[in-house]
CSV table of C-alpha atoms in Angstrom, one decimal:
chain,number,residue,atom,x,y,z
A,1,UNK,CA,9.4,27.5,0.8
A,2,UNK,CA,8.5,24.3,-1.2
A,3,UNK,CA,5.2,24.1,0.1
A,4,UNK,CA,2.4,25.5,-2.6
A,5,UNK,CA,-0.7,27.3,-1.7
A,6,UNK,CA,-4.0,24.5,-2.0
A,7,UNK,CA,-7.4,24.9,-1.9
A,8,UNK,CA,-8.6,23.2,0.6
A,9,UNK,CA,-12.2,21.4,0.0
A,10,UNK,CA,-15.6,22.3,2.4
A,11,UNK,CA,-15.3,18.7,3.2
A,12,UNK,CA,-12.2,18.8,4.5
A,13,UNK,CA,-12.9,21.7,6.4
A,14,UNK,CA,-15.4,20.4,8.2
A,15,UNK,CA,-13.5,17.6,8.6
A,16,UNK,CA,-10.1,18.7,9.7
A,17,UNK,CA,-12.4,21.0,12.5
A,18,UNK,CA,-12.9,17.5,14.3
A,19,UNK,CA,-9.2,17.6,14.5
A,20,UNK,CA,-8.7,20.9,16.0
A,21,UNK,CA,-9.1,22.3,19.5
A,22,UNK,CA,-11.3,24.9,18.6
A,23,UNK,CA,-13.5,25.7,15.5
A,24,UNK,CA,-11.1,26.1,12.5
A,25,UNK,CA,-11.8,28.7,9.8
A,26,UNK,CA,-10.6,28.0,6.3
A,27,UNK,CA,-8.5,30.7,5.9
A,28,UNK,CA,-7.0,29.4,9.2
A,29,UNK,CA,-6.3,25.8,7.4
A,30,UNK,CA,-5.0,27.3,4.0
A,31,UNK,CA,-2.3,29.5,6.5
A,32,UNK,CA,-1.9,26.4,8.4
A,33,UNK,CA,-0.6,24.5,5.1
A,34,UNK,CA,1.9,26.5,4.5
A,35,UNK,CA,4.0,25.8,7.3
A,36,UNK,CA,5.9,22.5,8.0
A,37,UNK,CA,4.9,22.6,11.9
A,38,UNK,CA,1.4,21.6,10.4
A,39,UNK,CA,1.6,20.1,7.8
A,40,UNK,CA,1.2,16.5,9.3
A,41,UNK,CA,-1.9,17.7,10.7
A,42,UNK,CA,-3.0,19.0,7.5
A,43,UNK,CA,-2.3,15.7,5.8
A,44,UNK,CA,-3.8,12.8,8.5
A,45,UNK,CA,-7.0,15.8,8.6
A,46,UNK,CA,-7.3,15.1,4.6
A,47,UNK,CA,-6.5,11.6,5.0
A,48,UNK,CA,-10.4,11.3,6.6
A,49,UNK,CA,-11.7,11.9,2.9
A,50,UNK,CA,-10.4,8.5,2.2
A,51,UNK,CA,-13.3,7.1,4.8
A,52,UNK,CA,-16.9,6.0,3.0
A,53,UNK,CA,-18.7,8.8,2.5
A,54,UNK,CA,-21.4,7.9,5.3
A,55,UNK,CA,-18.9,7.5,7.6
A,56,UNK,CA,-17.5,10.7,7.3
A,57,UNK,CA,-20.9,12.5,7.7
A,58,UNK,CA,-20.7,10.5,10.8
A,59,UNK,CA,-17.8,11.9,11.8
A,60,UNK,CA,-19.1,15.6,10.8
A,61,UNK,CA,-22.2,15.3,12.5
A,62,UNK,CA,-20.0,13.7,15.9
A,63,UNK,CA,-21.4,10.9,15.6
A,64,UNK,CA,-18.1,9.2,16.1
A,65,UNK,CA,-14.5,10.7,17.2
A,66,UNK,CA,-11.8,11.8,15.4
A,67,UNK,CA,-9.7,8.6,17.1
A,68,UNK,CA,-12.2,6.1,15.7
A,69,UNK,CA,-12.3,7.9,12.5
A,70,UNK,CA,-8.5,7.3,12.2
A,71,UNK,CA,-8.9,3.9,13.4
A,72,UNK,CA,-11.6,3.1,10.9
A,73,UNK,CA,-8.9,4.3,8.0
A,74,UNK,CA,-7.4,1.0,8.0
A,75,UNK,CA,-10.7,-1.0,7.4
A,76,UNK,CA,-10.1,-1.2,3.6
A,77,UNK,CA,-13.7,-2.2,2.7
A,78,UNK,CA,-16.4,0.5,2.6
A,79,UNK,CA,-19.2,-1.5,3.9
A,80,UNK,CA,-17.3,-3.5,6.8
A,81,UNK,CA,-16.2,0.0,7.2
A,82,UNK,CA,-19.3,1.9,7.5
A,83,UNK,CA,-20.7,-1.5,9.1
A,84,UNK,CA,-18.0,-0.7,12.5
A,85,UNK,CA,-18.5,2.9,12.5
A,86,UNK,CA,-22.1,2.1,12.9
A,87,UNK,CA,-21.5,-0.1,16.0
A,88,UNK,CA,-19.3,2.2,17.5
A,89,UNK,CA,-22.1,4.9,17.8
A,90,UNK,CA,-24.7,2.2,19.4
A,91,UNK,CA,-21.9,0.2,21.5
A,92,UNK,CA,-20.5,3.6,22.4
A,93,UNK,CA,-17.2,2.0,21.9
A,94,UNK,CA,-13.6,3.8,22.9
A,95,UNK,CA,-11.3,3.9,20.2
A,96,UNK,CA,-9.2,1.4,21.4
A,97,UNK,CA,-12.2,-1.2,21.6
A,98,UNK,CA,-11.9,0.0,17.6
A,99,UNK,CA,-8.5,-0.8,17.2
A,100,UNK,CA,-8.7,-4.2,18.7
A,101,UNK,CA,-12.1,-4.6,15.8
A,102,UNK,CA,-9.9,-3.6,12.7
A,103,UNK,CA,-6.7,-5.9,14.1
A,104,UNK,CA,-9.1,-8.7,14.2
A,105,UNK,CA,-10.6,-8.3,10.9
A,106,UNK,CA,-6.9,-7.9,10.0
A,107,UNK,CA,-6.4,-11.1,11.3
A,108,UNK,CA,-8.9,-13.4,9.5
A,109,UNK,CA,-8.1,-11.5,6.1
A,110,UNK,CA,-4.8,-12.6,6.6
A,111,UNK,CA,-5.8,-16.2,7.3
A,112,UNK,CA,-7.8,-15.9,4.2
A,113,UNK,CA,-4.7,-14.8,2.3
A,114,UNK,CA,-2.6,-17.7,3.9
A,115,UNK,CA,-5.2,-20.4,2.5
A,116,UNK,CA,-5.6,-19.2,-0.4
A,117,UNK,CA,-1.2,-19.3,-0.6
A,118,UNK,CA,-1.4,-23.0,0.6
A,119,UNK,CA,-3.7,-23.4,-2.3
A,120,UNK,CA,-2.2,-22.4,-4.9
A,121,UNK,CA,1.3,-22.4,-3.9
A,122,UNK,CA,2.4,-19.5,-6.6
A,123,UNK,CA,6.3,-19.6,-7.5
A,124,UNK,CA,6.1,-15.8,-7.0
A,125,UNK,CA,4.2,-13.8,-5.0
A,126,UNK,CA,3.9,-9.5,-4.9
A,127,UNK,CA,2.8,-7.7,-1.9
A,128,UNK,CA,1.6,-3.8,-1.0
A,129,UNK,CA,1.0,-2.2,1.8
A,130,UNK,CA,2.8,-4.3,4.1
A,131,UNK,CA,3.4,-3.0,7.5
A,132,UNK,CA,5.7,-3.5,10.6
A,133,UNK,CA,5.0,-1.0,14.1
A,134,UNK,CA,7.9,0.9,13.8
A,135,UNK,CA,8.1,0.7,17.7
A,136,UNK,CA,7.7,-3.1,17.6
A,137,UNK,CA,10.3,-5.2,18.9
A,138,UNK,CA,13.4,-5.6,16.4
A,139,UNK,CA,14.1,-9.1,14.8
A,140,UNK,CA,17.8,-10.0,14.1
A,141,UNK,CA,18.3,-10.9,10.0
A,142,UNK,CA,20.0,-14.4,10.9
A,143,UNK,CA,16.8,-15.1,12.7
A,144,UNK,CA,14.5,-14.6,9.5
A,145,UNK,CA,14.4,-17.6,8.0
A,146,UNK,CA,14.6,-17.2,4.2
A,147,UNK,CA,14.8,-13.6,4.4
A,148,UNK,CA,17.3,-11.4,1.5
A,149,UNK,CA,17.8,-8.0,2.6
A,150,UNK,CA,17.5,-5.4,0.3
A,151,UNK,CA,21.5,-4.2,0.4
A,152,UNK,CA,20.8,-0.5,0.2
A,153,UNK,CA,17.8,-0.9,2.8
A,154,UNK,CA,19.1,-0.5,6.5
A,155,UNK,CA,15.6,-0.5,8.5
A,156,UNK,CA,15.1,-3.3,10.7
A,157,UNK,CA,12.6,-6.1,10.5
A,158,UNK,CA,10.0,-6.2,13.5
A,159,UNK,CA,8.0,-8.1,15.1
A,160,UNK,CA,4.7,-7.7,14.0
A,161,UNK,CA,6.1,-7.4,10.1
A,162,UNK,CA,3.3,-8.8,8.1
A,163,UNK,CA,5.4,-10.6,5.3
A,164,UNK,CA,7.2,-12.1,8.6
A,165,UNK,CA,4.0,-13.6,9.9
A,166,UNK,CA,2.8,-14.8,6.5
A,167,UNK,CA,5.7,-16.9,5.7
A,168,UNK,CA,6.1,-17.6,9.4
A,169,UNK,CA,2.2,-19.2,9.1
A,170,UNK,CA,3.0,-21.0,6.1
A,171,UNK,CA,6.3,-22.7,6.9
A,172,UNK,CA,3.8,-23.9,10.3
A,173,UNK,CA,2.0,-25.5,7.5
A,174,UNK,CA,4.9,-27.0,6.0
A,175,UNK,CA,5.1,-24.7,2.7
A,176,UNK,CA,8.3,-22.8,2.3
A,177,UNK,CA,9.0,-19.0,1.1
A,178,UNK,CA,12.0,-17.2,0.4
A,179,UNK,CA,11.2,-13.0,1.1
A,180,UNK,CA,12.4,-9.5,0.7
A,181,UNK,CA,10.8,-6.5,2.6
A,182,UNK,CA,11.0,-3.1,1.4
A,183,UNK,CA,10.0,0.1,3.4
A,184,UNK,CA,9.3,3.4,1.7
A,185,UNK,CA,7.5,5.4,4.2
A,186,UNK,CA,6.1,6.0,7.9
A,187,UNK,CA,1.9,5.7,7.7
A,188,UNK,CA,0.0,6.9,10.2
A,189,UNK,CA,2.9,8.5,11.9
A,190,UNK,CA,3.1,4.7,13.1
A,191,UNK,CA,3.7,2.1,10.6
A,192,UNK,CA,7.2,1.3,8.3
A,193,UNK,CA,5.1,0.5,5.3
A,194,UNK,CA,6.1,-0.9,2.2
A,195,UNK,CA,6.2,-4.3,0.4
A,196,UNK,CA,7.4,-7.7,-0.1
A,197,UNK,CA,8.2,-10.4,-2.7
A,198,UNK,CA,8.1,-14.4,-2.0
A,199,UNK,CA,9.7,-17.1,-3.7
A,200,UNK,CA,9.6,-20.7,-4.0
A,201,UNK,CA,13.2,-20.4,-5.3
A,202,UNK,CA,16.1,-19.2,-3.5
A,203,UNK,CA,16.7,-14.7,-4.0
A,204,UNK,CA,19.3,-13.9,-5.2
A,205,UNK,CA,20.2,-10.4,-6.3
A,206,UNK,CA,17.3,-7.6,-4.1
A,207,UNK,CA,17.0,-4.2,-5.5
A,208,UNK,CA,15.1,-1.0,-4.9
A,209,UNK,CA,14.1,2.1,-7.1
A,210,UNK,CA,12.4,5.0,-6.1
A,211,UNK,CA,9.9,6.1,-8.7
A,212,UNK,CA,8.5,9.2,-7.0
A,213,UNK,CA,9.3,12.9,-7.4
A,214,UNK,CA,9.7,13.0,-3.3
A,215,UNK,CA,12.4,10.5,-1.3
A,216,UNK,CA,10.8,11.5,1.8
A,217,UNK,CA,10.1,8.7,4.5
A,218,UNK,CA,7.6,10.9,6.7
A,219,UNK,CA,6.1,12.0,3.4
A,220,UNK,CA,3.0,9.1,3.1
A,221,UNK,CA,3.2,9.9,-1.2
A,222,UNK,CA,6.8,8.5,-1.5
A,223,UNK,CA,7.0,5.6,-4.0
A,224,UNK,CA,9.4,2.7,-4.5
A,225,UNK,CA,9.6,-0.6,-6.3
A,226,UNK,CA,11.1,-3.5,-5.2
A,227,UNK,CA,12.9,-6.2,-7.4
A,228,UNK,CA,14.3,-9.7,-6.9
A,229,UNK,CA,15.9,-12.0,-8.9
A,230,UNK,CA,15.7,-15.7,-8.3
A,231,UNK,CA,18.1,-18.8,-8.4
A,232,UNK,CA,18.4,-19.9,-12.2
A,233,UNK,CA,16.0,-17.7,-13.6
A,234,UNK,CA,17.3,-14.3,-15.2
A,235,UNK,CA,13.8,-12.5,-15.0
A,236,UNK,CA,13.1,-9.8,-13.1
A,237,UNK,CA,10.1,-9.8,-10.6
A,238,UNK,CA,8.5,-6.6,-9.0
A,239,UNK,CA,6.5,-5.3,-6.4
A,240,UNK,CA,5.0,-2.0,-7.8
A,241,UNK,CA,2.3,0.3,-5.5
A,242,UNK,CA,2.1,3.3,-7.4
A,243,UNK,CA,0.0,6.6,-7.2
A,244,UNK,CA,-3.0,8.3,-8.9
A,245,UNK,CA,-3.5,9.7,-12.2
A,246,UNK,CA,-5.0,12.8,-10.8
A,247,UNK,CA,-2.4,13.7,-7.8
A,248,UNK,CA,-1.1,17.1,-8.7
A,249,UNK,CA,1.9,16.2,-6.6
A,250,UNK,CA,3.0,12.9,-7.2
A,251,UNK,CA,1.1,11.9,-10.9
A,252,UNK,CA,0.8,8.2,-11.9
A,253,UNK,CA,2.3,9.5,-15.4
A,254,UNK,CA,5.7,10.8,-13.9
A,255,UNK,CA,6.2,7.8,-11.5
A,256,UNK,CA,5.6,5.9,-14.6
A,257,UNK,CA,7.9,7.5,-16.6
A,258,UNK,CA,10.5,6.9,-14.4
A,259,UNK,CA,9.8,3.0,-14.5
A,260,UNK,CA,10.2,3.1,-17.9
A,261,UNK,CA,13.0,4.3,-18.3
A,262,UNK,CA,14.5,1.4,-15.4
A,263,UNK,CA,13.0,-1.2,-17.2
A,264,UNK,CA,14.2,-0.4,-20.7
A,265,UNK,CA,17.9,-0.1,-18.4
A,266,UNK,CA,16.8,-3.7,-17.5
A,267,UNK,CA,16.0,-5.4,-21.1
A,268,UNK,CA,17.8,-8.6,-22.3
A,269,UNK,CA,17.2,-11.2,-24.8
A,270,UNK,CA,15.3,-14.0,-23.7
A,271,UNK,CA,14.5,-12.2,-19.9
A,272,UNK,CA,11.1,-11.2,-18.7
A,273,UNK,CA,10.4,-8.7,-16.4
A,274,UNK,CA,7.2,-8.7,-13.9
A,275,UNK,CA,5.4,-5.8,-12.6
A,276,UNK,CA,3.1,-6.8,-10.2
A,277,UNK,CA,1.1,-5.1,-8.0
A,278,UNK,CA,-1.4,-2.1,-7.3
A,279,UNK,CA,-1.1,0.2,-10.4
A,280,UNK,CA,-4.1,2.5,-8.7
A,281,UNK,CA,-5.5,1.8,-12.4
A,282,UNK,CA,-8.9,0.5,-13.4
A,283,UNK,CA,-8.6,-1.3,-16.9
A,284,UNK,CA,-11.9,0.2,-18.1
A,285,UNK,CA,-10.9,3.4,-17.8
A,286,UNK,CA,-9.8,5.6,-21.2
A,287,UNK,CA,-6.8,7.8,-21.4
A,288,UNK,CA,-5.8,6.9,-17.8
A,289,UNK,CA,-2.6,4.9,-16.3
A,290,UNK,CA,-3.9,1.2,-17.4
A,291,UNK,CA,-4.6,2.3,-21.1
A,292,UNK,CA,-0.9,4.3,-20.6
A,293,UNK,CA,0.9,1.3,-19.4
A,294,UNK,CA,-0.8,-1.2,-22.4
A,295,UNK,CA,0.5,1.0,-25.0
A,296,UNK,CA,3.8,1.6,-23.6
A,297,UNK,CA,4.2,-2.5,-25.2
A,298,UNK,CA,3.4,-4.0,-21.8
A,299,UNK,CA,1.2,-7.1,-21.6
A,300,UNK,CA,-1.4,-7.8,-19.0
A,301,UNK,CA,-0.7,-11.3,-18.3
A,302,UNK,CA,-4.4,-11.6,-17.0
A,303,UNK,CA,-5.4,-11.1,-20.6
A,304,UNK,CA,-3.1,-13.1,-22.0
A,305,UNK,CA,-3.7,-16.5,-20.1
A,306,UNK,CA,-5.4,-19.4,-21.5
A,307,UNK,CA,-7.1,-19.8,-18.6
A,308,UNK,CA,-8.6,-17.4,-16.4
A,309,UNK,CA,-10.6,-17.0,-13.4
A,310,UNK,CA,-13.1,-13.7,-11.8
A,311,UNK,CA,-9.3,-11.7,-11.9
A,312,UNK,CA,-10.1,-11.5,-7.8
A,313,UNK,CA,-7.0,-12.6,-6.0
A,314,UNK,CA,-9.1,-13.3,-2.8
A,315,UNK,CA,-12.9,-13.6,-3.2
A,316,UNK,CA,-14.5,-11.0,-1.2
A,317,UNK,CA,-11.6,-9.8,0.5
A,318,UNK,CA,-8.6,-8.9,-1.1
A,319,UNK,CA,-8.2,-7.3,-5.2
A,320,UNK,CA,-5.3,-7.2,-7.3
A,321,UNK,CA,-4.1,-6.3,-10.3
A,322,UNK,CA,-1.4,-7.9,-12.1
A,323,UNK,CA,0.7,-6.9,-15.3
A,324,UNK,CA,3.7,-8.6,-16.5
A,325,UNK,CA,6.0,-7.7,-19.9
């Protein structure tokens, strides 16, 4: 019960066979779905059509593992991504040798992110996809400098937490940032993901919202914002990572609904409130969720600055979108 029949894709057939221990019929995989004992399965097996295209043909012809596959997953760039999976098949490399490649181009995107903070020093800044090990060693709150907890938020802060180490790098470089850190979901079976605000100004008030349809932490389609308020400022900032416009499950259209209706619960004379964040939107395209949040009365503060730069938060290696009303 609760779990509706889906067709399941050739692709991800062929695919989710890698996966099995024998050959897997589709029949076999549509059965499979149905049943909560496999559904993880199902899901990390349809989490491979998220690779480049080339690199899952790679994976369907074995040219590469299953393990590598998954380990590729968190190489966000296509062509670094298909550019690793091609050394893998000549350097015959294990897939922890794989795992150690993606944490290091983790690493110098996230040096890359850290100049470009000490740069431009913004008074706010909005995060996605920020990750702890949810094994990783626990980190008391009184030992997080400038960290707000979230009051309604009892998971721990670790030690490999990402907004940790990025504030943690900067205050080594003698700039200073308040933080919140939100987790909505386990990724990868692995990960607390979720995301984080920084301030220049003290936090004071930390809120969550969940905006989708599912409040599931081992479900990896759950949805929440995050908002902070700061000292002597009565706007409202958020962290938003939403989904697609085409999930049958978890639309971009409900999930935006639901924001809407918070916000409005939010207005006040003479307060602004942010979104900010990964709307899974591209502004060019009609009838979709950027077009839907324009002429809700939002304003994309990108459009309406007086100056303006390539709209690229980090050249070359990490994309944003912002929108504030």
């Amino acid at each position: 019960p609760g779990y509706r029949h889906r067709r399941v894709s050739e692709p991800a057939v062929r695919l989710c066979r890698h996966e099995a221990a024998g050959p897997a019929k589709q029949p076999d995989l549509l059965d499979a779905a149905h049943c909560p004992h496999h559904l993880q399965p199902i899901t990390n097996c349809m989490r491979l059509l998220n690779l480049a295209p080339e690199v899952q043909q790679m994976l369907v012809e074995g040219r590469i593992a299953s393990g590598h596959a998954r380990a590729l997953l968190a190489v966000a760039d296509p062509y670094q991504q298909l550019e690793l999976a091609k050394k893998v098949e000549l350097e015959r490399m294990s897939v922890r040798e794989v795992e150690k490649a993606v944490k290091l181009l983790g690493k110098e995107k996230k040096e890359k992110f850290i100049e470009t903070l000490i740069a431009e020093q913004p008074d706010v800044v909005a995060l996605q996809e920020v990750n702890q090990t949810a094994s990783a060693g626990i980190i008391p709150d009184v030992m997080l400098a400038g960290y707000k907890r979230c009051m309604d938020f009892g998971l721990p802060v670790r030690e490999d937490n990402h907004a940790k180490e990025v504030v943690e790098a900067l205050r080594e470089k003698g700039v200073y940032y308040y933080w919140t850190w939100l987790s909505a979901k386990i990724g990868y079976g692995k990960y607390d993901e979720g995301m984080a605000l920084l301030s220049k100004k003290p936090i004071m008030r930390v809120k969550q919202f969940l905006i989708s349809q599912t409040d599931d932490y081992d479900n990896w389609k759950t949805r929440k914002i995050l908002g902070m308020q700061t000292e002597g400022n009565d706007d409202i900032f958020f962290t938003v990572h939403m989904g697609w416009w085409n999930d049958e499950e978890e639309p971009l259209k409900k999930q935006w609904e639901k924001m809407e209706k918070l916000t409005k619960s939010l207005e006040k004379k003479d307060r602004t409130i942010w979104l900010m964040g990964d709307f899974n939107s591209l502004d060019n395209v009609k009838q979709e969720g950027y077009e839907l949040i324009c002429e809700s009365g939002w304003k994309d503060s990108y459009c309406l600055a007086e100056q303006k730069d390539s709209g690229v938060t980090v050249e070359e290696e990490i994309k944003a979108y912002f929108a504030g009303a």
